[in-house]
Amino acid sequence: MLFLSDNAASVHPLVWEAMRAADAPDTPYDGDALSAALDERFAELFGRDCAVLWAATGTAANCLALSCMVQPHGGVVCHREAHIEMDEGGAPGFYLHGAKLLLADGAGAKLSPETIRDVIDPIRDDVHQVQPHAISITQASEYGRAYRPDEVAAIAALAKDRGLGLHMDGARFANAAAFLGLSASEAAGPVDALSFGCIKNGAMSAEAIVLFDPAMADVARYRRKRAGHLQSKGRYLAAQLHAMLNGDLWLANARHANAAAAEIAGACEGRLMHPAEANELFVRCTADEREALRARGFAFYDWGDDAARFVTAWNTRDSDARALAEAIASL
Amino acid sequence: MLFLSDNAASVHPLVWEAMRAADAPDTPYDGDALSAALDERFAELFGRDCAVLWAATGTAANCLALSCMVQPHGGVVCHREAHIEMDEGGAPGFYLHGAKLLLADGAGAKLSPETIRDVIDPIRDDVHQVQPHAISITQASEYGRAYRPDEVAAIAALAKDRGLGLHMDGARFANAAAFLGLSASEAAGPVDALSFGCIKNGAMSAEAIVLFDPAMADVARYRRKRAGHLQSKGRYLAAQLHAMLNGDLWLANARHANAAAAEIAGACEGRLMHPAEANELFVRCTADEREALRARGFAFYDWGDDAARFVTAWNTRDSDARALAEAIASL
Amino acid sequence: MLFLSDNAASVHPLVWEAMRAADAPDTPYDGDALSAALDERFAELFGRDCAVLWAATGTAANCLALSCMVQPHGGVVCHREAHIEMDEGGAPGFYLHGAKLLLADGAGAKLSPETIRDVIDPIRDDVHQVQPHAISITQASEYGRAYRPDEVAAIAALAKDRGLGLHMDGARFANAAAFLGLSASEAAGPVDALSFGCIKNGAMSAEAIVLFDPAMADVARYRRKRAGHLQSKGRYLAAQLHAMLNGDLWLANARHANAAAAEIAGACEGRLMHPAEANELFVRCTADEREALRARGFAFYDWGDDAARFVTAWNTRDSDARALAEAIASL
Amino acid sequence: MLFLSDNAASVHPLVWEAMRAADAPDTPYDGDALSAALDERFAELFGRDCAVLWAATGTAANCLALSCMVQPHGGVVCHREAHIEMDEGGAPGFYLHGAKLLLADGAGAKLSPETIRDVIDPIRDDVHQVQPHAISITQASEYGRAYRPDEVAAIAALAKDRGLGLHMDGARFANAAAFLGLSASEAAGPVDALSFGCIKNGAMSAEAIVLFDPAMADVARYRRKRAGHLQSKGRYLAAQLHAMLNGDLWLANARHANAAAAEIAGACEGRLMHPAEANELFVRCTADEREALRARGFAFYDWGDDAARFVTAWNTRDSDARALAEAIASL
């Protein structure tokens, strides 16, 4: 019973189906009909104009989006536990040509105008210090916390006031929207660019870079090619994105994963390090308890010495979630 | 009847099958069993130790391989019509952090020790000029020409003598090997790294970076992650590579494409700009002739004002190839 | 008798004097009074608004100026014998983060709208090919040729038409202006940025980056610091630039060097590879002839197998120039 | 009475003299006799082989030294208040092509094996996290603290154990050596590279990059040219370095500055934020007190809201130091 991560889950049958349906040759790269339809498709979803590019990883999606906002001599404010800081092998340094991540604090790996200001206000406006060019937030955060619309709006207002771009890493955007019970548009808020995650949510190898300023897309397209991310058979990636939007599969999958997480969370009273708002649970438990759970067939990662991380996915079986909940309750 | 390119051909059924068979969850990134088996699998094919990484595009494969050989202040000797110079959107500049492509000549987009020396011998050994760190050749070349083993050996000897790395862009390596009637090992020769192309040859989204000095793999692995090319569901890419090697599908597919090209070439007497040694044909013909061919249902690219390029693929129908041959013959 | 290069000539007494006069402490970096006065000083010289930054080398000046015009995924059209291509150790690749130099032809290392178009017109407007972002020309050129005002204007018109920045490498700008008998403004024409060279013309370690769009200066200032070129005792560099402008020392020095070159050129009938328009002479002569000249005490560089390069400087003695002219005449 | 910084102090008369003496033309770049003699000169000083390159700023010296040790995908451990992190405008990101600064703690801006381990031990040895390639320490530290030989040795042992390069930013190395009463060799300890600062200590525009592994110099020389830091009249920089070593001027100047600081420190009982070990004093005082000092003619920087920073230099007048000491004592 796997609760290791959603990042290696199987591909959803409807995604497979869409990929197979894309098998007939079409124009290479992003010249195919499916790729060409993405802008409109996502514009409908978000209720505003956007340009959409596929990319094979969240790391590439995040970095390409940021490369439209940040010059090499600038910086990106992000949480000190943000994925771009902790888990992308220095990709922002590569894609942004040495631009700097400016690390801010905040409970649950969420930023706020206050913690952003704590970082940027002390920066003197002179050439000796790297100036912020953008802010990046993660929805849901690295600890599974969802930004509320007013929270995103407040950060966006600060960004606008300071002339900074605003990027949202949405590797688990669907889980946040599902938890909040909000539309895609409401869950994203007035960000300039969104990495709309699909791979953790049932796709195989396609994330959507959603650029709400279509002018940014010109840069992003050149940078994507230059980064070796313009696949010649791009239609198979576009097909995955379409499959995720069709019938709101993205939301259905996320709701399933969230529900499984919620069921487990119900058994974790007093143990949760962070409120369960998406599909990740950070659960205090001893080494003995973790051993006991593993003995009963549950696979998961330790989280430091005193906790475990459980992640549910679109395909987590209800019975597995129930079993884990019961096992934790019985510890 | 499509002769535009092999780069957007459908995915081979055995590749689909292998991808589906990889659907069960496994360790993410390249920790899965299929990815872990690649080194050994390719070592068998090439008869010498190697480390193998998958990558989603030939551009990424080429640039990651080169990043193991070339420092930012160095250069790469390549043909002035090489793919890395002409068609990768400046990716080598990005991946190699501003290292320079040093452009050499040679008929059929093939380099030789002489044309390489023409470029590197005039470079003074001082800091004012960019020094070569590596050589990159393309097998088969951008004009569909295959390097013979003695040709590769001669270039490799020069590379060794000058302390340069030797990279082979094998986007159509299979077509070259099939044409030459040689083993993979013989067709590659003593190169240090090979981009073993699969996407143009029936795969969907996986090329193999074959590093014959396994020590280079340590750099390549960090650089791949840093470039956002470490997919979390990497097993689907590894599966494609295994499928291509199984039963020598890579060779069978290339032989099919080559045979189709040869059939068409047979009708092009006096028209071929380059001997047909792989699956690309550069055929002199007037605008009127091209119009006539298009009117009969053939899709292909113009090649300048006085020629057309026809590319066959693993799935080119015999009847289509025959029809094109007849159509050209009847011009 | 030294005709090797002007790049290592002694420092002019008036430059020394100005540096000594700047010895009293002032605000560090470019906060001192001398640095602050540069914008206005050069605006007077050029008759239009500009922002001026000092830099310690022509390489840094060229690359910092270009970094205001060229994004990492773009390219710079320059002559294939341009200094930025041939002699800067790959600095443009470093400063422009992998942007590409797009090499054009032209007699005497001068570009023209035609040769620029030969390079940029074949570039397809797609992401597979690096797009031009700027043009760089050298005044006087690497072969000592001066662009006439109508020539610069024609290139500027093309640049404007294509949305490209226009940079002028003026390492020997003074020599060109002196030869043409034109004001600084006329000799520069409507370029966007000029590397106004002083070091070859009597300064020690200061070139002026002249940005005619002051908005570019904001980028240039950050990039200069980031490149480690913001010296804390910047007043000594600013002092050099002021000294060069005072009483038009820049012109006087260049006139002297040009006159010496002209005297020598007068003895080179039939031998000059390029018309002598500045202070560099490329003179056809045999190895024996070069040996004979060296035996008589002249130091200079070979230029290939069949020529020699003689460079005069602000401090070339009239008697040395005369002696060289006579020696060549007597060959 | 200036106590703002030592970074804009006047140039020492003996440095001026050496520069004037270098005025005769010599081979350009670093081919002159003075530059060529640097390796041997510094090898004598340090008692071990080294290669020495001049550079015009400490930022360039630090970054060029680090570029010999750190690959673009790696990281540099430094103190979170290190100059390379706080005050170099992102230069390390530029010179190291996006490599990351890994920030460690330590009182007085000094690192220790423990605080270094706190940063590097949690880094998993996988491609998702940036791996350390080098450590950089500052002697004297950004708070004017000197590393004792056993402290440097302990860090060097850790570096060696982990396969990391060790760099010392010696912008105020002379002040540390003078304070410690140690030879250059003892004050540097077994570091791999040292930025030997001269500009704050009486030079105009030359720092020495001292590479104790001469093999690193090959990379450093190419990188220096590529960064536009290879000045054509390099002899004027080499002359400055020679002047600093002649008769141990570097030590004499530092002793003078330290003595002035010590005199002032004697008046700061209970006010010093950090022990005074070099030529910088961080002195607690109220806004009113600072106003009072300024009213008496002292120029200095605020250090946050509750302190002031006073920096002495090679040319601080004894009477000024005494006056400041008395003024502080009388607050």
PDB file of C-alpha atoms in Angstrom, chain A residues 3 260 263-264 298 317-327:
ATOM      1  CA  PHE A   3       1.823   6.361   0.274  1.00  0.00           C
ATOM      2  CA  ALA A 260      -8.227   9.668   0.870  1.00  0.00           C
ATOM      3  CA  GLU A 263      -9.862   9.924   5.747  1.00  0.00           C
ATOM      4  CA  ILE A 264      -6.367   9.253   7.027  1.00  0.00           C
ATOM      5  CA  PHE A 298       2.411   0.632   4.299  1.00  0.00           C
ATOM      6  CA  ARG A 317      -7.579   2.757  -3.180  1.00  0.00           C
ATOM      7  CA  ASP A 318     -10.277   3.618  -0.661  1.00  0.00           C
ATOM      8  CA  SER A 319      -9.513   0.406   1.133  1.00  0.00           C
ATOM      9  CA  ASP A 320      -5.851   1.341   1.433  1.00  0.00           C
ATOM     10  CA  ALA A 321      -6.691   4.730   2.858  1.00  0.00           C
ATOM     11  CA  ARG A 322      -9.118   3.155   5.303  1.00  0.00           C
ATOM     12  CA  ALA A 323      -6.556   0.582   6.294  1.00  0.00           C
ATOM     13  CA  LEU A 324      -3.956   3.234   6.936  1.00  0.00           C
ATOM     14  CA  ALA A 325      -6.398   5.314   8.945  1.00  0.00           C
ATOM     15  CA  GLU A 326      -7.226   2.316  11.089  1.00  0.00           C
ATOM     16  CA  ALA A 327      -3.602   1.407  11.499  1.00  0.00           C
TER      17      ALA A 327
END
